[in-house]
mmCIF file of C-alpha atoms and ligand atoms in Angstrom:
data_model
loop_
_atom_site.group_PDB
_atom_site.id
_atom_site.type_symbol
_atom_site.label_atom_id
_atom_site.label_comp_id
_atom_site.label_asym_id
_atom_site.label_seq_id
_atom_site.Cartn_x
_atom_site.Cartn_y
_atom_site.Cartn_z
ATOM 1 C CA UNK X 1 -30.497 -6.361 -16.646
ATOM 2 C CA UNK X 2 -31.904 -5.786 -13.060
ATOM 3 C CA UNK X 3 -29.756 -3.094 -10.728
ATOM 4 C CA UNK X 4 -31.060 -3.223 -7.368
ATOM 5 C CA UNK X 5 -29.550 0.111 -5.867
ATOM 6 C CA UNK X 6 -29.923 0.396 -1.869
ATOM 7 C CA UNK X 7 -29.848 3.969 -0.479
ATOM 8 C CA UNK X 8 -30.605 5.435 -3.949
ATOM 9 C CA UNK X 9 -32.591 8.302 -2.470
ATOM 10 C CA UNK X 10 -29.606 9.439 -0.549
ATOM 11 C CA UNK X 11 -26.646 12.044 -2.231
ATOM 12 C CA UNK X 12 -24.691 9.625 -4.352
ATOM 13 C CA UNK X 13 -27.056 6.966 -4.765
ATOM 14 C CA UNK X 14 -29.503 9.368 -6.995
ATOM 15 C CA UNK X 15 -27.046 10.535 -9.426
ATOM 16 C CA UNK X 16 -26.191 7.190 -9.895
ATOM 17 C CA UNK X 17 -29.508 6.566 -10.645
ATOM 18 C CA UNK X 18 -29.945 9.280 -12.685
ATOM 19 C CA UNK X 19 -26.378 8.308 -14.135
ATOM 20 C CA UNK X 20 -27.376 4.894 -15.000
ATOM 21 C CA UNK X 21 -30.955 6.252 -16.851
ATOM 22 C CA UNK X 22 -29.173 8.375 -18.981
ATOM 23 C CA UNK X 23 -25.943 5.910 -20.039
ATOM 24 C CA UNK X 24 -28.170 2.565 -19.735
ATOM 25 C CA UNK X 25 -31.867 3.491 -20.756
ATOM 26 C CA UNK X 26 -32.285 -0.221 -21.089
ATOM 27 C CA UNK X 27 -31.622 -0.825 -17.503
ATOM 28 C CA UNK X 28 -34.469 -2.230 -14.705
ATOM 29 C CA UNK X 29 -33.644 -0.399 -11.782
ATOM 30 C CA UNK X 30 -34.966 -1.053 -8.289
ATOM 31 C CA UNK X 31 -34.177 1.390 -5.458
ATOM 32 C CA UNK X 32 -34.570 0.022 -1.770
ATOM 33 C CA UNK X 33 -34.060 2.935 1.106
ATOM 34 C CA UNK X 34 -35.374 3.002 4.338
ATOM 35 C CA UNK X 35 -35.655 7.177 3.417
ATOM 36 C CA UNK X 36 -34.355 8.195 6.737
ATOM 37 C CA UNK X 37 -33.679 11.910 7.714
ATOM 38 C CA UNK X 38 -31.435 11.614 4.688
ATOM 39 C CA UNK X 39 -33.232 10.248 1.858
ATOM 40 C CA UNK X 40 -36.054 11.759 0.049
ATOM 41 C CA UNK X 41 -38.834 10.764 -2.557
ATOM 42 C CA UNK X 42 -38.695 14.185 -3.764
ATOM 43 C CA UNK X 43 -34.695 13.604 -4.689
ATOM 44 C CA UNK X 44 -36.378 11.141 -6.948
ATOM 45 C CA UNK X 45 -39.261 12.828 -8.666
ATOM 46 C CA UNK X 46 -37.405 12.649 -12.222
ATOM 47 C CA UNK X 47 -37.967 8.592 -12.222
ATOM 48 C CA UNK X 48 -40.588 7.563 -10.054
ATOM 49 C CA UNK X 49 -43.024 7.133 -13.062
ATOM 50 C CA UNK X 50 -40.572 5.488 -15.412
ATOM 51 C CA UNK X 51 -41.845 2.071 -16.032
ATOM 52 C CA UNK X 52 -38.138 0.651 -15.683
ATOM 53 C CA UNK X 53 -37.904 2.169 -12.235
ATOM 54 C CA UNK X 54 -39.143 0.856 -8.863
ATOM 55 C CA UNK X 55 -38.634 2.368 -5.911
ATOM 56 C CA UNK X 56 -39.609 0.029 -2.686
ATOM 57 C CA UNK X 57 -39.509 1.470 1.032
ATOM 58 C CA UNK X 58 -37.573 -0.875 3.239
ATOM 59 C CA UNK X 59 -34.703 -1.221 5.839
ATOM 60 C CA UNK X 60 -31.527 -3.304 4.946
ATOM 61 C CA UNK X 61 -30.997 -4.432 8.068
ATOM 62 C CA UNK X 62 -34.518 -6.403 7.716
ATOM 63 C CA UNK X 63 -33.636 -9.607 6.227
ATOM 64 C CA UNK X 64 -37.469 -10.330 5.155
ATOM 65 C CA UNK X 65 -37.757 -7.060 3.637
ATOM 66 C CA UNK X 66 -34.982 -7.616 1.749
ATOM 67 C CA UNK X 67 -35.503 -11.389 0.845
ATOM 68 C CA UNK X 68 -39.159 -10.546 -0.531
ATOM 69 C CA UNK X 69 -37.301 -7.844 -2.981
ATOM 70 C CA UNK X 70 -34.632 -10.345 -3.890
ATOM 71 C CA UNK X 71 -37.691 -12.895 -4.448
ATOM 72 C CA UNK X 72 -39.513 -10.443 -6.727
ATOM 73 C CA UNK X 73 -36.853 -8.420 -8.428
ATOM 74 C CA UNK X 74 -33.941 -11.254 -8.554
ATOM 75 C CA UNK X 75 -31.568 -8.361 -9.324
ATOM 76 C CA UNK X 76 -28.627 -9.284 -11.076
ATOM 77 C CA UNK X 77 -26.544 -6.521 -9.944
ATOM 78 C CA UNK X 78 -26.643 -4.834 -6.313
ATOM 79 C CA UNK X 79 -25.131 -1.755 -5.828
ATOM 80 C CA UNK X 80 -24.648 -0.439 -2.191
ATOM 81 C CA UNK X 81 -24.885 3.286 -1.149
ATOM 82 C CA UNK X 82 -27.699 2.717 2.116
ATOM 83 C CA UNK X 83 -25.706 3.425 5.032
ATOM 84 C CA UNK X 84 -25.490 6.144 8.207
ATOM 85 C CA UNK X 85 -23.203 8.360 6.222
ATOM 86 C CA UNK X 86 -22.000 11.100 8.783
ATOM 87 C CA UNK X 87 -19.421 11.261 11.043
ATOM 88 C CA UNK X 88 -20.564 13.268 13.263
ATOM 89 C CA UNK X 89 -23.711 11.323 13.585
ATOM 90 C CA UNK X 90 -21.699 8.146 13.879
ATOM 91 C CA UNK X 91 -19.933 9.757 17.072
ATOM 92 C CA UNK X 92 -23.393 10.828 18.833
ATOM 93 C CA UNK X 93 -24.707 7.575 17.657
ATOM 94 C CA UNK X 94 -22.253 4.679 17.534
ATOM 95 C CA UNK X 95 -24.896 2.074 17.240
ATOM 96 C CA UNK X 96 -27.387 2.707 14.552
ATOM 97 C CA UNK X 97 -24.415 3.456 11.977
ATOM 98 C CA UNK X 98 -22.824 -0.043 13.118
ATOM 99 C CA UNK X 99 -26.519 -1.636 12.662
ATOM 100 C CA UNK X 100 -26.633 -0.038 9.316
ATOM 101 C CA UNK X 101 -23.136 -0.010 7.701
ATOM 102 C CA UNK X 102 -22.501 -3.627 8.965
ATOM 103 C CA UNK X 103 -25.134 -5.577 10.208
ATOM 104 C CA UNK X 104 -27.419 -3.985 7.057
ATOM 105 C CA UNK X 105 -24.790 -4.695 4.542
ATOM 106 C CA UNK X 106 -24.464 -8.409 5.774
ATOM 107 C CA UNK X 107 -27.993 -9.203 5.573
ATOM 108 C CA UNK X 108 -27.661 -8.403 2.241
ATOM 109 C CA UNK X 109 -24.412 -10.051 1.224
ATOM 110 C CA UNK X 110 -26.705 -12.903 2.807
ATOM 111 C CA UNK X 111 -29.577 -12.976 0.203
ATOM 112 C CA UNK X 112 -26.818 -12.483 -2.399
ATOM 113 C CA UNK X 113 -25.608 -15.967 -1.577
ATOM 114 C CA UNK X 114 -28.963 -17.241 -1.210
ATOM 115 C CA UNK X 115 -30.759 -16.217 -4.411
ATOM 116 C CA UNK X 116 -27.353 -15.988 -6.509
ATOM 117 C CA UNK X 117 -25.711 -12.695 -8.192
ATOM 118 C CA UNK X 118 -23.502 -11.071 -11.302
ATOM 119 C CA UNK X 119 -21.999 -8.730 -8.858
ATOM 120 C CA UNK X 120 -22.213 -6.975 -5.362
ATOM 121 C CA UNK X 121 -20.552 -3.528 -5.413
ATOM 122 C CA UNK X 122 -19.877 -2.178 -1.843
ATOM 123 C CA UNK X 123 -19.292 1.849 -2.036
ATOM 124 C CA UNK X 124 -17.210 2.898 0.425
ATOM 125 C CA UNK X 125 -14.971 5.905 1.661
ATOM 126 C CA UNK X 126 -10.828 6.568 1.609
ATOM 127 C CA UNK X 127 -11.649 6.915 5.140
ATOM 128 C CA UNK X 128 -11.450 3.423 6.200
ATOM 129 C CA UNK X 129 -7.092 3.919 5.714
ATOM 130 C CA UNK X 130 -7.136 6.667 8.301
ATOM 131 C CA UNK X 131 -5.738 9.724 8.361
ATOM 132 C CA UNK X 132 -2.421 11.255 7.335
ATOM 133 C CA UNK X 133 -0.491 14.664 8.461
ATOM 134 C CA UNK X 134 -1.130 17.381 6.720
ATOM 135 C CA UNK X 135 1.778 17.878 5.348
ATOM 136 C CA UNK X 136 3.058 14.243 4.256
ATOM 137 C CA UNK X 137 4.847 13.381 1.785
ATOM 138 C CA UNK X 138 4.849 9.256 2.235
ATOM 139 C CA UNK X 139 3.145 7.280 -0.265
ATOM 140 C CA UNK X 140 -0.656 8.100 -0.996
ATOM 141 C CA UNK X 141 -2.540 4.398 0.463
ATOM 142 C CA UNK X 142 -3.064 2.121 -2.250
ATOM 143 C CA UNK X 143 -5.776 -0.572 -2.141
ATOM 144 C CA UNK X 144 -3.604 -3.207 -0.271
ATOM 145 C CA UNK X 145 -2.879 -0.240 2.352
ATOM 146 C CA UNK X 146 -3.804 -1.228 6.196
ATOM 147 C CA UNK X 147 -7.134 -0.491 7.478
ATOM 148 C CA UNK X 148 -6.841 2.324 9.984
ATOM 149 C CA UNK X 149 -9.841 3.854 10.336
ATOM 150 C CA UNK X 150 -10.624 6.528 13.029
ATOM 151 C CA UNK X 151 -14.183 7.401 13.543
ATOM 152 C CA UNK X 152 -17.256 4.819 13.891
ATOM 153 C CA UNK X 153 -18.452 5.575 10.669
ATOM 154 C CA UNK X 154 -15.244 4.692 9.142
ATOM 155 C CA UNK X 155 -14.323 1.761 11.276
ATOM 156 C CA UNK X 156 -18.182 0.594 10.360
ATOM 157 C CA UNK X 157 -17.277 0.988 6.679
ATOM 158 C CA UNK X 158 -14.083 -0.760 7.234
ATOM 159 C CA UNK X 159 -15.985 -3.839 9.177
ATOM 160 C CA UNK X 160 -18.704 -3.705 5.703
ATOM 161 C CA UNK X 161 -15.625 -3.745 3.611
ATOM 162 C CA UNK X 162 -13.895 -6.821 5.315
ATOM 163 C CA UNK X 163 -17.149 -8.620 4.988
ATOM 164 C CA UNK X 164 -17.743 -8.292 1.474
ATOM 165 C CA UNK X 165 -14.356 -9.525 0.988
ATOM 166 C CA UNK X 166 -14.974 -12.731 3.438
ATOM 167 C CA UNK X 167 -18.103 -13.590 1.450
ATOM 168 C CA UNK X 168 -15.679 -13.248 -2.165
ATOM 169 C CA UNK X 169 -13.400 -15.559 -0.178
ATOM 170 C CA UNK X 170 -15.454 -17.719 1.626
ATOM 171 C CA UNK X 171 -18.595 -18.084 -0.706
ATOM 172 C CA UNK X 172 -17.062 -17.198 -3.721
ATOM 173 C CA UNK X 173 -19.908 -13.578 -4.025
ATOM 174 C CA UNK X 174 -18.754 -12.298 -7.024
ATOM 175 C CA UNK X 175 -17.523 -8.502 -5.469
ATOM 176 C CA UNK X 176 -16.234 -5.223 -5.834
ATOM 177 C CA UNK X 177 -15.152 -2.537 -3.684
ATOM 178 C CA UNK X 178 -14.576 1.086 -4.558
ATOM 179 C CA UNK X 179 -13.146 3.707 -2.115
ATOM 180 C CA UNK X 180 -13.704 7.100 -2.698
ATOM 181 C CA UNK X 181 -12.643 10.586 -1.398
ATOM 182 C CA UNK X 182 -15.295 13.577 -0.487
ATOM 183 C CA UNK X 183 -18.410 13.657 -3.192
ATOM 184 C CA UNK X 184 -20.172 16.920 -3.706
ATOM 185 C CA UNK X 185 -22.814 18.126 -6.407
ATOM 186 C CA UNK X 186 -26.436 17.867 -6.808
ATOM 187 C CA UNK X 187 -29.041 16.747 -3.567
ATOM 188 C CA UNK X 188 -26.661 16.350 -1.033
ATOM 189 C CA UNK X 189 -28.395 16.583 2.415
ATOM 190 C CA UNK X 190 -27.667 19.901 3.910
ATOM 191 C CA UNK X 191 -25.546 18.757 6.951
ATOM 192 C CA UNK X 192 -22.224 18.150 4.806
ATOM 193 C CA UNK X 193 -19.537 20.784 4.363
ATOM 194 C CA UNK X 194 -20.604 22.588 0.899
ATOM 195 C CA UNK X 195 -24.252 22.211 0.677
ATOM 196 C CA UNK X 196 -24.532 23.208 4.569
ATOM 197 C CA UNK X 197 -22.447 26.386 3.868
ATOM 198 C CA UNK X 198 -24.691 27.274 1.052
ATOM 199 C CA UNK X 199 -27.863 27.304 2.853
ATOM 200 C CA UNK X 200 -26.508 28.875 5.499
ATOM 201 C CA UNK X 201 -25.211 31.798 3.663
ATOM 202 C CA UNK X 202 -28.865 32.055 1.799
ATOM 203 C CA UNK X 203 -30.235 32.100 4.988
ATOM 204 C CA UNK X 204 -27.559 34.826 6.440
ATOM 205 C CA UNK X 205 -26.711 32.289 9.089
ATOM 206 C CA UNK X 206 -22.988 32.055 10.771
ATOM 207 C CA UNK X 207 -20.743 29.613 8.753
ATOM 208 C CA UNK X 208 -19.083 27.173 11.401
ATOM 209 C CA UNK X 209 -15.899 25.470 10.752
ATOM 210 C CA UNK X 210 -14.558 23.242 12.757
ATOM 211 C CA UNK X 211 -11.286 24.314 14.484
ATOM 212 C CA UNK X 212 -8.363 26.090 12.747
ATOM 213 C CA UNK X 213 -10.280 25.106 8.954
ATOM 214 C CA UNK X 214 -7.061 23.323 8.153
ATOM 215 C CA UNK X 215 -8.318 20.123 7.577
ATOM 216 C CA UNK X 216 -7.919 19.580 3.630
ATOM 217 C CA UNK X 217 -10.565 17.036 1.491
ATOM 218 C CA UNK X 218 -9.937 15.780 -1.705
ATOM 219 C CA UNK X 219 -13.077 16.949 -3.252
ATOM 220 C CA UNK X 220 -14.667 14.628 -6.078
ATOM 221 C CA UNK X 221 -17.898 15.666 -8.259
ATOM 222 C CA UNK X 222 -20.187 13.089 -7.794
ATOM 223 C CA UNK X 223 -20.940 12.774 -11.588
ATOM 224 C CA UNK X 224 -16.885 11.820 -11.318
ATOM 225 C CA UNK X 225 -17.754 9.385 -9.204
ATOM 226 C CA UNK X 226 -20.804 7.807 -11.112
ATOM 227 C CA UNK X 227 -18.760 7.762 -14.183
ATOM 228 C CA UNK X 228 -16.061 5.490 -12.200
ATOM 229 C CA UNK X 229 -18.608 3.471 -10.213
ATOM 230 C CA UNK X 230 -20.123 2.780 -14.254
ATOM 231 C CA UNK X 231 -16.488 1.622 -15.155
ATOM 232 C CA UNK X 232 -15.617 -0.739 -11.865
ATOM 233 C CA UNK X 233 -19.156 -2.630 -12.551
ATOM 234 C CA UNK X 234 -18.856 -2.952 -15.951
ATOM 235 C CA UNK X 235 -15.303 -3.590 -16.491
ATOM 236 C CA UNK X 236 -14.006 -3.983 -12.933
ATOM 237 C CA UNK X 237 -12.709 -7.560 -11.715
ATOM 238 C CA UNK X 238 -14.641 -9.713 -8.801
ATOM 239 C CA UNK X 239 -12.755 -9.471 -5.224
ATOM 240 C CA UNK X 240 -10.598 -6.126 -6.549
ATOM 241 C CA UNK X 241 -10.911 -2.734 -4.891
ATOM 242 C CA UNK X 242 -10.667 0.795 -6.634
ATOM 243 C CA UNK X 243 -9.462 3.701 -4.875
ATOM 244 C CA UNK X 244 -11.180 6.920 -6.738
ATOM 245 C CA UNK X 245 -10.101 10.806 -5.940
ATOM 246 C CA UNK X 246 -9.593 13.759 -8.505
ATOM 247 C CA UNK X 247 -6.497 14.645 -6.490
ATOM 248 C CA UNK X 248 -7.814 18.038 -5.600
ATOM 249 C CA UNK X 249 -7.617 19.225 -2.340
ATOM 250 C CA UNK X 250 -8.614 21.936 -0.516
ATOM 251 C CA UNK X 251 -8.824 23.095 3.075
ATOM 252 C CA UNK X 252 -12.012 23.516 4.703
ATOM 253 C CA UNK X 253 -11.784 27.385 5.094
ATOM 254 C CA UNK X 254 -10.943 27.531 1.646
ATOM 255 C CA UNK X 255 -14.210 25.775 0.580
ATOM 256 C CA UNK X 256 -15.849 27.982 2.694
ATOM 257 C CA UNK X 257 -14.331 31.171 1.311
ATOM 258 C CA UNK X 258 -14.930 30.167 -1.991
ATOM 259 C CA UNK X 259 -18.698 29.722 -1.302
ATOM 260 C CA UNK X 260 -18.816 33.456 0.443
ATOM 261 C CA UNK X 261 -17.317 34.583 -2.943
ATOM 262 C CA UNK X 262 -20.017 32.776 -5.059
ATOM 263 C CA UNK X 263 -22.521 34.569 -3.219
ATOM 264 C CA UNK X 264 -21.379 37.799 -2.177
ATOM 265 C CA UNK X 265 -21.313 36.852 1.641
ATOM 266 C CA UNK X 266 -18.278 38.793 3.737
ATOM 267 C CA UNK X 267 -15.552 36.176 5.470
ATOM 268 C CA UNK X 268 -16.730 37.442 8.708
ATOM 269 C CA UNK X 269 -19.510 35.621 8.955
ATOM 270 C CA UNK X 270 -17.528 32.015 9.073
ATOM 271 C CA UNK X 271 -16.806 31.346 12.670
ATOM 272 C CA UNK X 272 -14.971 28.929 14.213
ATOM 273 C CA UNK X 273 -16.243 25.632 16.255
ATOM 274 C CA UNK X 274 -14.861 23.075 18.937
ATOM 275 C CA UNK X 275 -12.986 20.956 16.721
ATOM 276 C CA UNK X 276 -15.088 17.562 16.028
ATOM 277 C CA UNK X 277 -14.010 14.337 17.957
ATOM 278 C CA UNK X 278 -10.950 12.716 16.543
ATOM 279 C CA UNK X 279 -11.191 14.562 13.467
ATOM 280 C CA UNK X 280 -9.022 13.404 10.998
ATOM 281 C CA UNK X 281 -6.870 15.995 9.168
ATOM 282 C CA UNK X 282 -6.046 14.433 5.221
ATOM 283 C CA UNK X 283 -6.672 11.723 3.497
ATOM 284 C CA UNK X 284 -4.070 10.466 0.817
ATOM 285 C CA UNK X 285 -5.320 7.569 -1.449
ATOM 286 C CA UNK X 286 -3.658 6.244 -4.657
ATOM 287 C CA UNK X 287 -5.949 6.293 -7.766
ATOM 288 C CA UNK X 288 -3.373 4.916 -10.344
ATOM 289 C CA UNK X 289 -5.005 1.178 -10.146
ATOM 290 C CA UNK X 290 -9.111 2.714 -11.741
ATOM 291 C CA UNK X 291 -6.975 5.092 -13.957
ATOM 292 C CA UNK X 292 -4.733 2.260 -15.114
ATOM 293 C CA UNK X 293 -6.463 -0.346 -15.977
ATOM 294 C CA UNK X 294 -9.944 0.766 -16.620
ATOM 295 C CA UNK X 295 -9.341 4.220 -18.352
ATOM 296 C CA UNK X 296 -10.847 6.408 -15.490
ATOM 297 C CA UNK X 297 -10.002 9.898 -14.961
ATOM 298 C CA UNK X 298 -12.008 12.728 -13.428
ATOM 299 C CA UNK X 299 -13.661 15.291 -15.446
ATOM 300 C CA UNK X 300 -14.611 18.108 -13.414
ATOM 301 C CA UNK X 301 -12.005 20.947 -11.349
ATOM 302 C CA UNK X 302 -13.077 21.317 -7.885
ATOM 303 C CA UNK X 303 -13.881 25.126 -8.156
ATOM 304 C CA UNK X 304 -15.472 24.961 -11.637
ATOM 305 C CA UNK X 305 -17.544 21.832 -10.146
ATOM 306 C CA UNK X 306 -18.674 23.998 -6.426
ATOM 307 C CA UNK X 307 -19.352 26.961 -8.410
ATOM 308 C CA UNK X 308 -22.004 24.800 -10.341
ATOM 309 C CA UNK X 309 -23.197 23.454 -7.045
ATOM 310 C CA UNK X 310 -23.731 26.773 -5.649
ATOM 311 C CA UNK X 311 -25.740 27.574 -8.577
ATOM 312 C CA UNK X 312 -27.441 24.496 -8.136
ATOM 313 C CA UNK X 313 -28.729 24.878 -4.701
ATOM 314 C CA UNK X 314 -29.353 28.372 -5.750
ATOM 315 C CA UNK X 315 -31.930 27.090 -8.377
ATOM 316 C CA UNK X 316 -33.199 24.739 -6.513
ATOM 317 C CA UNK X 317 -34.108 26.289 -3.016
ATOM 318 C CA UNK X 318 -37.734 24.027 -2.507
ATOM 319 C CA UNK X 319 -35.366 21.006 -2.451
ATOM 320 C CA UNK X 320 -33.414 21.665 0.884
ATOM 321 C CA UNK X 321 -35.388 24.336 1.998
ATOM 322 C CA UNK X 322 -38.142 21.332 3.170
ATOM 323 C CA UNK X 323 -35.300 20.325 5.769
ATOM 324 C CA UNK X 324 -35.296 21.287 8.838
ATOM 325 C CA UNK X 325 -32.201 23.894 9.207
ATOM 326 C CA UNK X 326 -30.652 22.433 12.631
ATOM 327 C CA UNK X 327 -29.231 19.959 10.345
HETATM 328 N N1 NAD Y 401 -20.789 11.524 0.646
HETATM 329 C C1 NAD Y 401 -19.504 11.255 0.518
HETATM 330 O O1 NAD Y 401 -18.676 12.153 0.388
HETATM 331 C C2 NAD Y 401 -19.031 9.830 0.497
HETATM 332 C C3 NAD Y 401 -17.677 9.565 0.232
HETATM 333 C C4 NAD Y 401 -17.245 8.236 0.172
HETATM 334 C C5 NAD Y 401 -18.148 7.204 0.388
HETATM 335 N N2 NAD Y 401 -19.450 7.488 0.666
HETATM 336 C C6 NAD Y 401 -20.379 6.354 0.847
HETATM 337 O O2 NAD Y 401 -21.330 6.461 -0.191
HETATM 338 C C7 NAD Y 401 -22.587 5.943 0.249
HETATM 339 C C8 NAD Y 401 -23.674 6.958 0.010
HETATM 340 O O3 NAD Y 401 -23.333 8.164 0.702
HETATM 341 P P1 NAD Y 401 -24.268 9.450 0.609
HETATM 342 O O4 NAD Y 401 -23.430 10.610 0.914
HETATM 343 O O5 NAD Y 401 -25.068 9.382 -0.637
HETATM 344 O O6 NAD Y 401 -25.227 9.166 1.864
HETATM 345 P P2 NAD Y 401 -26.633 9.806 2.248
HETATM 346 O O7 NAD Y 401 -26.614 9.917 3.726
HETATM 347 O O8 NAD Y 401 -26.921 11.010 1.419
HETATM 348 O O9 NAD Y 401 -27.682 8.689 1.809
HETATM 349 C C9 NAD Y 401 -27.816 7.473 2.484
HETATM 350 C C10 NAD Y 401 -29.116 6.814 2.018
HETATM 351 O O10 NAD Y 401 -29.211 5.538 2.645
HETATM 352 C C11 NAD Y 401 -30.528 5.389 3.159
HETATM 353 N N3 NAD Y 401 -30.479 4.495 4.311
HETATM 354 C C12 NAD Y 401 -29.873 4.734 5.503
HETATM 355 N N4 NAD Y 401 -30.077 3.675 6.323
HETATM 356 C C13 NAD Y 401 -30.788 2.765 5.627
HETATM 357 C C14 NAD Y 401 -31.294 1.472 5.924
HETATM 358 N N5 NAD Y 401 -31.110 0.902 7.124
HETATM 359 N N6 NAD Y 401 -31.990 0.793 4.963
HETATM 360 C C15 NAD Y 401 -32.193 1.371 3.742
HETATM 361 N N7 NAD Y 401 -31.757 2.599 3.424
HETATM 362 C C16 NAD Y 401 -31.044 3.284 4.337
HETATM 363 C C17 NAD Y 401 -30.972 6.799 3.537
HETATM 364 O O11 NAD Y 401 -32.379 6.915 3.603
HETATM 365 C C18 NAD Y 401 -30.365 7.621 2.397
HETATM 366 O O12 NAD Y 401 -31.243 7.689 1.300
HETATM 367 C C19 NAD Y 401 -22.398 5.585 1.717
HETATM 368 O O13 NAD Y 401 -22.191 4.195 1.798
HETATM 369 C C20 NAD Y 401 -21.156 6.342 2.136
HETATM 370 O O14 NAD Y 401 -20.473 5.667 3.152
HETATM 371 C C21 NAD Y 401 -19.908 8.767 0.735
#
């Protein structure tokens, strides 16, 4: 079996590749990533000799680039983490995370049809349903749930989605979606909420939260989210989405708090920040459909899992400290 795995030197893409080397040993895996400001070689030191890996610079959005790897790999599975991943580079930036997210995943839903495929998996974000108040009490968003997303990087995602589901139902691409909530853990690129917090409080630097810090995430461990992303290709139906969340939320000053603890930083050093653009203020997806019918449920409690992160980046300082810190 032949996994080509886009973005796989990115945050989640890695530990899914380091996921799938440890639970399918047997697997070819071929990593394409353009290895923008947010993907590294170094994430991937652990498998860049392994004979059944390949890792091949290249930009999704190319479509000869990513014809020649379809013509020499003929993956049988695609899995699809490359995209512009950060909001609040999607609002300085509009058009290089539409390029990306859409334009980047079509040209690849394109050599899918043209050299055949077991199964495209798009990963995408609870973001695409919007926003709810903070304190609702409706109905979580299920997978059938309007599309209501708020940001460019979520309306991008949204556009990917609703083309991946137009190539199921037009072509017949054998597809899967999964949406999930806010991944932490291991390698993730310094400019999210948690890792950016930790390096900042190594480095004694002010901790900036947006606004009042009221805006709550429903924080997932990415090895959570490998385990589920193993399940949805494996067991998961073509055309179906998968909503995936632990259900644990916390407020942004709480995360924050919690990482001052871990390190014995004071409070006073988090400060607050003009509030980003639009920002939304909850999500509320319902996981009953992955934890239903394939068996998923999430193994790791939020604080338990961001203590082990802060340890993490505490062990391994060479890894982020090679960014540069305006990040
Ligand atoms: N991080 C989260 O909390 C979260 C939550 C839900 C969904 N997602 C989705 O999961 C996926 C992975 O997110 P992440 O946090 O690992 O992102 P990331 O920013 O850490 O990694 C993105 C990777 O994609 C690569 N890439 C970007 N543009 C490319 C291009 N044109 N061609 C080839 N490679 C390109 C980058 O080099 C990088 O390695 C994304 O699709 C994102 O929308 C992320």
């Amino acid at each position: 079996m032949t996994l080509l795995v886009t973005g796989g030197a990115g945050f989640i893409g890695s530990n899914f590749i380091f996921h799938l080397r440890r639970f399918h040993p047997e697997y070819r895996i071929i990593c394409l990533d353009k290895l923008t400001y947010a993907g590294h070689l170094s994430t991937l030191e652990a498998v860049l000799h392994d004979p059944q890996f390949r890792f091949i610079k290249g930009d999704i959005c190319d479509a000869e680039t990513v014809q020649a790897v379809f013509a020499q790999e003929h993956p049988e599975i695609v899995v699809h983490f490359a995209a512009q991943s950060h909001v609040d580079r999607s609002i300085a930036d509009p058009d290089e995370t539409l390029r990306t997210n859409i334009f980047g995943t079509q040209t690849l839903l394109n050599a899918c049809r043209a050299f055949g495929i077991g199964r495209f998996h798009q990963i995408s974000t609870d973001e695409v349903y919007g926003d709810v108040p903070l304190d609702s009490t409706d109905p979580e968003f299920s997978e059938s749930a309007p599309l209501r997303p708020s940001s460019p990087y979520s309306s991008s995602k949204a556009g990917a989605d609703l083309l991946v589901l137009a190539y199921h139902r037009t072509y017949g691409l054998p597809v899967t979606i999964s949406r999930s909530s806010n991944n932490y853990g291991p390698y993730q690129y310094p400019e999210k909420l948690i890792p950016c917090m930790i390096r900042n409080c190594l480095q004694s630097s002010p901790l900036p939260v947006y606004g009042s810090g009221m805006h709550r995430r429903d924080w997932l461990h990415v090895a959570d989210h490998c385990h589920a992303l193993d399940l949805v290709l494996h067991s998961g139906k073509d055309g179906e989405i998968y909503n995936i969340a632990a259900h644990q939320e916390l407020c942004n000053l709480d995360v924050v708090r919690l990482i001052c603890r871990e390190l014995g930083k004071p409070e006073s050093c988090i400060t607050s920040v003009p509030d980003r653009k639009g920002h939304d203020l909850r999500y509320a997806i319902d996981t009953s459909k992955i934890r239903d019918e394939l068996g998923w449920s999430p193994q790791i409690p939020a604080i338990d899992g961001i203590r082990r992160t802060v340890r993490w980046y505490l062990e391994h300082r060479s890894w982020w400290e090679a960014f540069p810190t305006e990040s």
